[in-house]
mmCIF file of C-alpha atoms in Angstrom:
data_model
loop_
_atom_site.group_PDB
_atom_site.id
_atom_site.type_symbol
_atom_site.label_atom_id
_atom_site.label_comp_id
_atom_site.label_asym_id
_atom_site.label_seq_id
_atom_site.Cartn_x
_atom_site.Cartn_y
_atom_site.Cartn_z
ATOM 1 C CA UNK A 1 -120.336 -108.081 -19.666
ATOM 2 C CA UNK A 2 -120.889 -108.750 -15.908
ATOM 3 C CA UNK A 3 -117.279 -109.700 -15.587
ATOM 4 C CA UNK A 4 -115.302 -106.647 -15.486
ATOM 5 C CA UNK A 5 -117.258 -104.439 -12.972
ATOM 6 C CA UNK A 6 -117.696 -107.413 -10.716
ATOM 7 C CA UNK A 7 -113.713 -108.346 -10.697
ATOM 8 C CA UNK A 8 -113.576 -104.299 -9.879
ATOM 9 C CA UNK A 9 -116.287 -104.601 -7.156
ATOM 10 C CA UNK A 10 -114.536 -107.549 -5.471
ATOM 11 C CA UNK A 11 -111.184 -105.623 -5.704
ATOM 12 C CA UNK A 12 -112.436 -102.380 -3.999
ATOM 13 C CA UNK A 13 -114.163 -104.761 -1.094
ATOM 14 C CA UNK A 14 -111.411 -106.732 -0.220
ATOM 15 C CA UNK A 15 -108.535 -104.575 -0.610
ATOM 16 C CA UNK A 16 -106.953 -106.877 -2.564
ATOM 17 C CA UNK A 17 -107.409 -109.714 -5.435
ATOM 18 C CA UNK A 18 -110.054 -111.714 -5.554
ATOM 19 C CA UNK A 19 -109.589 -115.094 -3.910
ATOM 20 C CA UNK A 20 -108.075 -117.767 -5.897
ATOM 21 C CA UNK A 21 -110.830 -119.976 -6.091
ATOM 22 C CA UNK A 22 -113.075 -117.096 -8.055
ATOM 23 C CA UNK A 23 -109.699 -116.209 -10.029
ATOM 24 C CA UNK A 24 -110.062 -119.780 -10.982
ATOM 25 C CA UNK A 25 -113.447 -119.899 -12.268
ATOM 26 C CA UNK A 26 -113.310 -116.583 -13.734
ATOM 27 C CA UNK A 27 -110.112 -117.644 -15.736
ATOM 28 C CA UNK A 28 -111.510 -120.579 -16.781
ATOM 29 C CA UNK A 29 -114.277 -118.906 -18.070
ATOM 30 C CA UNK A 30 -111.883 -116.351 -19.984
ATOM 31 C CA UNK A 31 -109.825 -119.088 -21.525
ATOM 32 C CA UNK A 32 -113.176 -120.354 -22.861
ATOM 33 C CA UNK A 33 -113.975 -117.153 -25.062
ATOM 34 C CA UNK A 34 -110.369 -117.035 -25.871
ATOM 35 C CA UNK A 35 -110.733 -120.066 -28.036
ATOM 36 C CA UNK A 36 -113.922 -119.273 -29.458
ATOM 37 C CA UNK A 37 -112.759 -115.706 -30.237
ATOM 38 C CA UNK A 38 -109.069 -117.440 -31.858
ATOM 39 C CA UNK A 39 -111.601 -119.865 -33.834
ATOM 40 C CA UNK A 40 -113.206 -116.644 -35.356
ATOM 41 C CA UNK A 41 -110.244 -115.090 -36.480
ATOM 42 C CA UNK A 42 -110.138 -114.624 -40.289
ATOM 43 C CA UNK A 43 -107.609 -116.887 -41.930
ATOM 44 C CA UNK A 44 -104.932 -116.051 -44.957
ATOM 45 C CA UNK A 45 -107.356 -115.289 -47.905
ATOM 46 C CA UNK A 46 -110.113 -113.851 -46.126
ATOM 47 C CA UNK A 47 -110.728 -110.715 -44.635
ATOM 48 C CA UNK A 48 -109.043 -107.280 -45.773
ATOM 49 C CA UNK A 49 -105.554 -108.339 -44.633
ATOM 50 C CA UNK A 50 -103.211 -110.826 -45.417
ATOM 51 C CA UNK A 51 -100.776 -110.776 -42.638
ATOM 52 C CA UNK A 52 -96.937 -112.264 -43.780
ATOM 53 C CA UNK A 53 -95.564 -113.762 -40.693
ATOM 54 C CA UNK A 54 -91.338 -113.592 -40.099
ATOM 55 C CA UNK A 55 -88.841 -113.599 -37.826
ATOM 56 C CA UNK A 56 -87.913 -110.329 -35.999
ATOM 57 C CA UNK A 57 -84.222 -109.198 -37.453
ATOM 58 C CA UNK A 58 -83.722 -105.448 -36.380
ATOM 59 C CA UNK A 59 -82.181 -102.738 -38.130
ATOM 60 C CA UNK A 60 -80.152 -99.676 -37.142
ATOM 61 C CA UNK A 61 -81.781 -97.182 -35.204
ATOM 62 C CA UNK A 62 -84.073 -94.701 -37.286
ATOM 63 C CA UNK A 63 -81.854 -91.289 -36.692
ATOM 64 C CA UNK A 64 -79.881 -88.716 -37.735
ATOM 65 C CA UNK A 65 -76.757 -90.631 -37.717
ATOM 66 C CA UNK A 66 -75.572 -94.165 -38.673
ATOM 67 C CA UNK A 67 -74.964 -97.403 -36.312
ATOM 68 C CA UNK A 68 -74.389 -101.203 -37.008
ATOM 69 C CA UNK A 69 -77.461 -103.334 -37.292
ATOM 70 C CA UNK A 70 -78.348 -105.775 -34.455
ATOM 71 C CA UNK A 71 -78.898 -109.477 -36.173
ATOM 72 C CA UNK A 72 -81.457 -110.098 -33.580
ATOM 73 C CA UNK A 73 -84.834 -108.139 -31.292
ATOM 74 C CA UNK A 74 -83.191 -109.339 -28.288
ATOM 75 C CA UNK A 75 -79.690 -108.304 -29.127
ATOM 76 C CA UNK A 76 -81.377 -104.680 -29.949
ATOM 77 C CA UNK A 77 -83.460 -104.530 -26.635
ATOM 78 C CA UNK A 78 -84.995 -101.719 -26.001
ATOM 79 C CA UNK A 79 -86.455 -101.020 -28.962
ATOM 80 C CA UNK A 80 -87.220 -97.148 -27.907
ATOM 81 C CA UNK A 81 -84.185 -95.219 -26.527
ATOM 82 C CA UNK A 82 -84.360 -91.961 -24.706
ATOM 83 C CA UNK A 83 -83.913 -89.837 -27.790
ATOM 84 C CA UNK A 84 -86.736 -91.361 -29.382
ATOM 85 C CA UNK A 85 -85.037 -93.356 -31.617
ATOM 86 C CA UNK A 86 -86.334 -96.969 -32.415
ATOM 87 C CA UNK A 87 -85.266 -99.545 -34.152
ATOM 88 C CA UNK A 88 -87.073 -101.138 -36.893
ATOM 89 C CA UNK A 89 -86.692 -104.661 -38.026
ATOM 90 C CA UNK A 90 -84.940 -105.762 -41.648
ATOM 91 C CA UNK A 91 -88.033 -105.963 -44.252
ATOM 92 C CA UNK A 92 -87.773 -108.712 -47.233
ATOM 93 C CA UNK A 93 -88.210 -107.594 -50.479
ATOM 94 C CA UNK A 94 -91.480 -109.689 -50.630
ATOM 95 C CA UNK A 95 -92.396 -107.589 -47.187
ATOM 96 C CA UNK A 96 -91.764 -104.447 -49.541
ATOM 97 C CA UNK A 97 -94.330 -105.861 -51.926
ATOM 98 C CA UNK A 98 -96.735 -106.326 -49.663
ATOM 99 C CA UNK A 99 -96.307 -102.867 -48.167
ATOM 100 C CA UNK A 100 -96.507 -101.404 -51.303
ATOM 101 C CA UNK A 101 -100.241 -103.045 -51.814
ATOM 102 C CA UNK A 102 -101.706 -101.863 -49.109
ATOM 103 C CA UNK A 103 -101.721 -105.013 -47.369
ATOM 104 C CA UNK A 104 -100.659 -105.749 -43.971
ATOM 105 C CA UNK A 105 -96.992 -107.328 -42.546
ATOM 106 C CA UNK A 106 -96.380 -108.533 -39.252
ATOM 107 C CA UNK A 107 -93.471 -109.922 -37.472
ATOM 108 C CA UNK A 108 -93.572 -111.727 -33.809
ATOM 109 C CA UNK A 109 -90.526 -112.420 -31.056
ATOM 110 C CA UNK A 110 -89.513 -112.619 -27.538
ATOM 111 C CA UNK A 111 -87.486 -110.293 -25.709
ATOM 112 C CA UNK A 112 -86.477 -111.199 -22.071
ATOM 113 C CA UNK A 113 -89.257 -113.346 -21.615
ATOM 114 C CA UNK A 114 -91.705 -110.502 -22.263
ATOM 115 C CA UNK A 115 -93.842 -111.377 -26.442
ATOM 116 C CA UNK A 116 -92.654 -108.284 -28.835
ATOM 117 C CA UNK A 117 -94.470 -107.759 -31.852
ATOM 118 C CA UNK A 118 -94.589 -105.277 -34.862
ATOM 119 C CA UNK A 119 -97.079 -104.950 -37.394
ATOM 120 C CA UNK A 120 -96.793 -102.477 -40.495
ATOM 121 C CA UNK A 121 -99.130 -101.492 -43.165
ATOM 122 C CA UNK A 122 -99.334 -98.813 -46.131
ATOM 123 C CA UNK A 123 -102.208 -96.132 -45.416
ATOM 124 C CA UNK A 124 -103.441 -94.186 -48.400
ATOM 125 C CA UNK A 125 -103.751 -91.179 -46.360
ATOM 126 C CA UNK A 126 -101.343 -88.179 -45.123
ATOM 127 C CA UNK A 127 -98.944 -88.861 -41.764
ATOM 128 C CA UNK A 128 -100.551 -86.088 -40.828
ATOM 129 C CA UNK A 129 -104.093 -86.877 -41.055
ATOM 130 C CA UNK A 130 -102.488 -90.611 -38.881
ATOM 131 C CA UNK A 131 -101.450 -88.411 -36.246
ATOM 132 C CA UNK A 132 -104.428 -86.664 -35.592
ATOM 133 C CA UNK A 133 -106.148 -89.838 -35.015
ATOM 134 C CA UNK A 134 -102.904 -91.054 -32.646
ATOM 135 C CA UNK A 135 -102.803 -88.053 -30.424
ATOM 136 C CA UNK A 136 -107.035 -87.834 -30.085
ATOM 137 C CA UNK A 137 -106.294 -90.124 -26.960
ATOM 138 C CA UNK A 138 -110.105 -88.478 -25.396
ATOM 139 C CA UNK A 139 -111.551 -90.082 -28.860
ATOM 140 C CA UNK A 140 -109.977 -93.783 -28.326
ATOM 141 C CA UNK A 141 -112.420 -94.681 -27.165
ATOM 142 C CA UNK A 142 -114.917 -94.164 -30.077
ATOM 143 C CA UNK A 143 -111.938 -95.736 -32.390
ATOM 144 C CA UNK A 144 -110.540 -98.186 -30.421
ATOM 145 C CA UNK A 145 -113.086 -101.707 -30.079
ATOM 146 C CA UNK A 146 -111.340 -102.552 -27.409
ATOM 147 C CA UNK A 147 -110.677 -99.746 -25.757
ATOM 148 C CA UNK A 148 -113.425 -98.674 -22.829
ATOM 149 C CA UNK A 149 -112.228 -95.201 -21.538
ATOM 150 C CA UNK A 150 -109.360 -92.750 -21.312
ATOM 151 C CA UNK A 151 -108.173 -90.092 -19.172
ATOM 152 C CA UNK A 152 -105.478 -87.469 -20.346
ATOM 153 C CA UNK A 153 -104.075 -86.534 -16.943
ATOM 154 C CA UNK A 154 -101.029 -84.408 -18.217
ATOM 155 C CA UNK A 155 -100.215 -82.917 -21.074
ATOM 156 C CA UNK A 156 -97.390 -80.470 -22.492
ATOM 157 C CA UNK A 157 -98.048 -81.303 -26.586
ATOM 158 C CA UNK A 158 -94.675 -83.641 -26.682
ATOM 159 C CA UNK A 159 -95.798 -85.666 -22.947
ATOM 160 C CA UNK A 160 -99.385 -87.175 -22.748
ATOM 161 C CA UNK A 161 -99.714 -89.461 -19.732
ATOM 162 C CA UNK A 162 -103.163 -91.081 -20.120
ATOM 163 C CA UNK A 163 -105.206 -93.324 -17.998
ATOM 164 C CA UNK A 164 -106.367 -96.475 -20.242
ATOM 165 C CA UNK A 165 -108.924 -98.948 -19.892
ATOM 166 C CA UNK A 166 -108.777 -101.565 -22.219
ATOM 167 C CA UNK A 167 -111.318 -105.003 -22.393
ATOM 168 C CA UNK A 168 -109.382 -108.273 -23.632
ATOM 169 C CA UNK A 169 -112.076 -111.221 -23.682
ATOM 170 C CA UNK A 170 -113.656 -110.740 -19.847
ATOM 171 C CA UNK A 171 -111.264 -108.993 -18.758
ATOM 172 C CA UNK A 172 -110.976 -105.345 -17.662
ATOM 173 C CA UNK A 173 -107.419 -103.863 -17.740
ATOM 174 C CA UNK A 174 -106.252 -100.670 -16.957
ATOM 175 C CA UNK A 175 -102.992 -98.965 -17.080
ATOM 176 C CA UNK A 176 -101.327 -95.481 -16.926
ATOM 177 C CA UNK A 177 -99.435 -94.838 -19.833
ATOM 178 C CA UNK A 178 -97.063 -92.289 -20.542
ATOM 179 C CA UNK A 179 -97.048 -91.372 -24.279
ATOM 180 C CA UNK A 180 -93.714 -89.171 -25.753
ATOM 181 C CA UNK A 181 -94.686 -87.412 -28.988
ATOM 182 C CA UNK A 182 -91.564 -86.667 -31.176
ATOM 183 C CA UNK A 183 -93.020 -85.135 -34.315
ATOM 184 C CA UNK A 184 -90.013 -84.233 -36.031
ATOM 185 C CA UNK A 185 -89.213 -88.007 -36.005
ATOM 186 C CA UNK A 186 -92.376 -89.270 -36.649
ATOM 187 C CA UNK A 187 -92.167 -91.335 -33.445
ATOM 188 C CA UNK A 188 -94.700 -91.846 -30.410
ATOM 189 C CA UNK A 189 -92.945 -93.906 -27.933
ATOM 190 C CA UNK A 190 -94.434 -95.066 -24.426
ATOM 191 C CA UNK A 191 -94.231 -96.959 -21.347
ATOM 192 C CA UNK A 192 -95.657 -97.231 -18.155
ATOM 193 C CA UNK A 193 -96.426 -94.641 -15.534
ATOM 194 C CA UNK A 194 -93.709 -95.517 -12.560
ATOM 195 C CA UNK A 195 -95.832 -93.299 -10.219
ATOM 196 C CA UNK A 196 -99.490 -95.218 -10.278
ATOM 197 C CA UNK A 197 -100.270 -99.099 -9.937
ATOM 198 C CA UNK A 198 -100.899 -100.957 -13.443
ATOM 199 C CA UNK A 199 -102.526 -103.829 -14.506
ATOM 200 C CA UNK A 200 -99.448 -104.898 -16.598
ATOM 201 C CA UNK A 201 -95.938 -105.003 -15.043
ATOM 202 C CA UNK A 202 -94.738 -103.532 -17.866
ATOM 203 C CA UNK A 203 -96.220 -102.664 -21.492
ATOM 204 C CA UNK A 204 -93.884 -100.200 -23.820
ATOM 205 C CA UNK A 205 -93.785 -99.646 -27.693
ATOM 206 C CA UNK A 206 -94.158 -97.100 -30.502
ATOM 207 C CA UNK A 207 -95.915 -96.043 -33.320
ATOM 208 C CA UNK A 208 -93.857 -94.710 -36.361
ATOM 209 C CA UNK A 209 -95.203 -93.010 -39.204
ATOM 210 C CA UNK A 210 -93.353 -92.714 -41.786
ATOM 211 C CA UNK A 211 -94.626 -90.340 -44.485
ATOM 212 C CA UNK A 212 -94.054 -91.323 -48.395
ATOM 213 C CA UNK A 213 -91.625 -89.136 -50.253
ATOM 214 C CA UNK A 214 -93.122 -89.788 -53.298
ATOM 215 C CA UNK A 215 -96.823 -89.177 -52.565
ATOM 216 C CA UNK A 216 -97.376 -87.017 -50.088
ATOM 217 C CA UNK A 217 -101.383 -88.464 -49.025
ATOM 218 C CA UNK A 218 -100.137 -91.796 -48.380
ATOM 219 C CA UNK A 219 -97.837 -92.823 -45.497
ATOM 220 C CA UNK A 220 -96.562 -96.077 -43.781
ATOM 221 C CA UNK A 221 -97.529 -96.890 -40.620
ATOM 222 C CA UNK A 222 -95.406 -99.335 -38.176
ATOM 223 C CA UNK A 223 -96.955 -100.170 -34.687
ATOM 224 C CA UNK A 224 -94.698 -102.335 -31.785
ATOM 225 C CA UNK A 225 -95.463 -103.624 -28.433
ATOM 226 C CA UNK A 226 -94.027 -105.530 -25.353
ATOM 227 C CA UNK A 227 -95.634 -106.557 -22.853
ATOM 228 C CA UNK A 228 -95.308 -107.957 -19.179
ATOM 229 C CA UNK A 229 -98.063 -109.604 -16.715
ATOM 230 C CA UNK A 230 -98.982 -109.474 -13.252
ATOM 231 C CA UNK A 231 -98.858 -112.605 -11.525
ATOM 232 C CA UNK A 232 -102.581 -113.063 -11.372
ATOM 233 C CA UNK A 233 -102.624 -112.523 -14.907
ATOM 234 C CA UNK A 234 -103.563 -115.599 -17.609
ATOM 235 C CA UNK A 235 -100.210 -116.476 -19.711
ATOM 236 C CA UNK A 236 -102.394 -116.502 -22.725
ATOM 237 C CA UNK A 237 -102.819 -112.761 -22.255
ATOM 238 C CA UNK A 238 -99.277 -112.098 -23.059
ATOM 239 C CA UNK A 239 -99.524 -113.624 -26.803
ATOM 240 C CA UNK A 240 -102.877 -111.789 -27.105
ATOM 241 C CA UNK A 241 -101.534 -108.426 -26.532
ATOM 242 C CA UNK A 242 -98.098 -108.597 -28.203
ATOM 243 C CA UNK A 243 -99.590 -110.613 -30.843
ATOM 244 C CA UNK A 244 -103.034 -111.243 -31.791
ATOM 245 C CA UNK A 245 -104.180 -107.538 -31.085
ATOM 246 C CA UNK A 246 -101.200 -106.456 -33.971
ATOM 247 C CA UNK A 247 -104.075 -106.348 -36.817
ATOM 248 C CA UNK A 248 -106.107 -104.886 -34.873
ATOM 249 C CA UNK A 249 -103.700 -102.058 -33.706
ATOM 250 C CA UNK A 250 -103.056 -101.192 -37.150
ATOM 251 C CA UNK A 251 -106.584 -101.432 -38.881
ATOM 252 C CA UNK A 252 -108.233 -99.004 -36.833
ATOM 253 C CA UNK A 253 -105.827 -96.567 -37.257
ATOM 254 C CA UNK A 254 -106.749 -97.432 -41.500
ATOM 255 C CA UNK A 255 -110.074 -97.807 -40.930
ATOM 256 C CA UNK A 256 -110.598 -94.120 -38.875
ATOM 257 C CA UNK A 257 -107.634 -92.066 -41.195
ATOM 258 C CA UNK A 258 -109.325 -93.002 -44.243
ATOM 259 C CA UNK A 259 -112.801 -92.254 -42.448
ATOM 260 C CA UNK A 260 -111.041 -88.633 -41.652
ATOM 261 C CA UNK A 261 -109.872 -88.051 -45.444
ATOM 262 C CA UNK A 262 -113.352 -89.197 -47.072
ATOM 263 C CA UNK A 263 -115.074 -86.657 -44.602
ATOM 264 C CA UNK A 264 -112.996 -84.109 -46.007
ATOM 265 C CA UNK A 265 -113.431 -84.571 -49.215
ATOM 266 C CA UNK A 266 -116.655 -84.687 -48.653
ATOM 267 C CA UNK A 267 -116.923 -81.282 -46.882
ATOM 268 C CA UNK A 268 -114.310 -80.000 -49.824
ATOM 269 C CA UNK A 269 -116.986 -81.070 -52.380
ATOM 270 C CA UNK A 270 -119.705 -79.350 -50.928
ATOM 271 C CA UNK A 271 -117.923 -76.051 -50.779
ATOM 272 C CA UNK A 272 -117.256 -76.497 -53.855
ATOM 273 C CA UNK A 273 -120.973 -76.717 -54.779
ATOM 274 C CA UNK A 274 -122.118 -73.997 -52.960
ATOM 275 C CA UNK A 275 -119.335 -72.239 -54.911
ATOM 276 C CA UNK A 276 -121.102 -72.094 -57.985
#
């Protein structure tokens, strides 16, 4: 679309945002394809997922150790602590069976006025084979529909501070993200980059894998996000992020692992051809 680069043009002339009376138009404009874009959603019954819908009730931080269990998100606020440890919300036993078949489970809430979300879905592939995908942030891009670019601009193989550009209806949003890898949790926490200007006022989260003890090529993924506007921002924008872009989060990571695993055993059966 025209949108994006022209909001960028307009930003780099003036020094500044656009005035209010383009903001207007262009909003209004935004809001439009919103609704169109909500209208096409799939509904419960069609499409690939069936998405359960709860209440956010967390549970004791996933570590080493044990500690009470919060009865609510906001009483467990921040989700992520320092040590990489993140807390997890209670899962019904109907949750469990939907889980177990593969289908998706999603649960929405509100923490200090920012929209939380976490969605969670069994992937018949390895935790491994999900990380690779995770930490490819220079291939997001391919993966990602939404996402328009990325630069890695530091690096260490636990820190990965990348430069995102993300497109959400019209508009063009770009953050600096600073990712922290702990593998022998199974944990990629993030938040933003205190030392360059965002799009978002604030936007942290996590993805957990958490690997099946019983069958090693299939895994549980859990995904979680927070976010907080800019003034300019649209309010609907909040929602969209924390909450509408859950399935998505989740299915391409599905859609691109399992992609992964069939190449392989594609490549596998070859060999084994040429074998004899």
């Amino acid at each position: 679309t025209l949108i994006p680069p022209f909001l960028s043009l307009l930003h780099d002339f003036a020094g500044s945002r656009p005035s209010m009376e383009i903001v207007s138009i262009v909003l209004n404009v935004v809001l439009l394809v919103f609704v169109v874009q909500l209208k096409a959603l799939p509904q419960n019954g069609s499409g690939h997922n069936t998405v359960t819908k709860v209440q956010l009730a967390a549970s004791p931080p996933l570590s080493g150790g044990k500690s009470s269990a919060a009865t609510s998100l906001g009483e467990a606020f921040p989700a992520v602590n320092s040590h990489g440890e993140i807390i997890l919300p209670h899962l019904s036993t109907s949750e469990d069976a939907t889980l177990v078949l593969g289908k998706l489970v999603v649960q929405k809430g509100e923490v200090n006025g920012s929209k939380r979300g976490l969605a969670a879905q069994r992937i018949n592939v390895s935790a491994a084979t999900v990380w690779e995908n995770l930490l490819a942030f220079d291939r997001w891009p391919k993966m990602i529909g939404d996402c328009t670019s990325t630069r890695v601009y530091y690096s260490d193989g636990k820190v990965f501070k990348v430069e995102v550009v993300v497109s959400v209806a019209l508009l063009r949003i770009r953050t600096f993200v600073v990712h922290t890898y702990h593998a022998e949790k199974g944990v990629m926490t993030w938040n933003l980059d205190p030392n360059f200007d965002s799009d978002l006022a604030s936007n942290s989260g996590f993805w957990h894998v958490r690997e099946d003890t019983d069958d090693p090529n299939s895994c549980t993924v859990f995904y979680s996000v927070a976010v907080g506007l800019q003034k300019w921002a649209p309010r609907w924008l909040n929602s969209f992020i924390a909450v509408q872009g859950l399935p998505k989060a989740v299915s391409w990571v599905k859609r691109e692992s399992e992609k992964k695993l069939a190449r392989r055993t594609q490549s596998t059966g070859n060999l084994c051809s040429l074998g004899g």
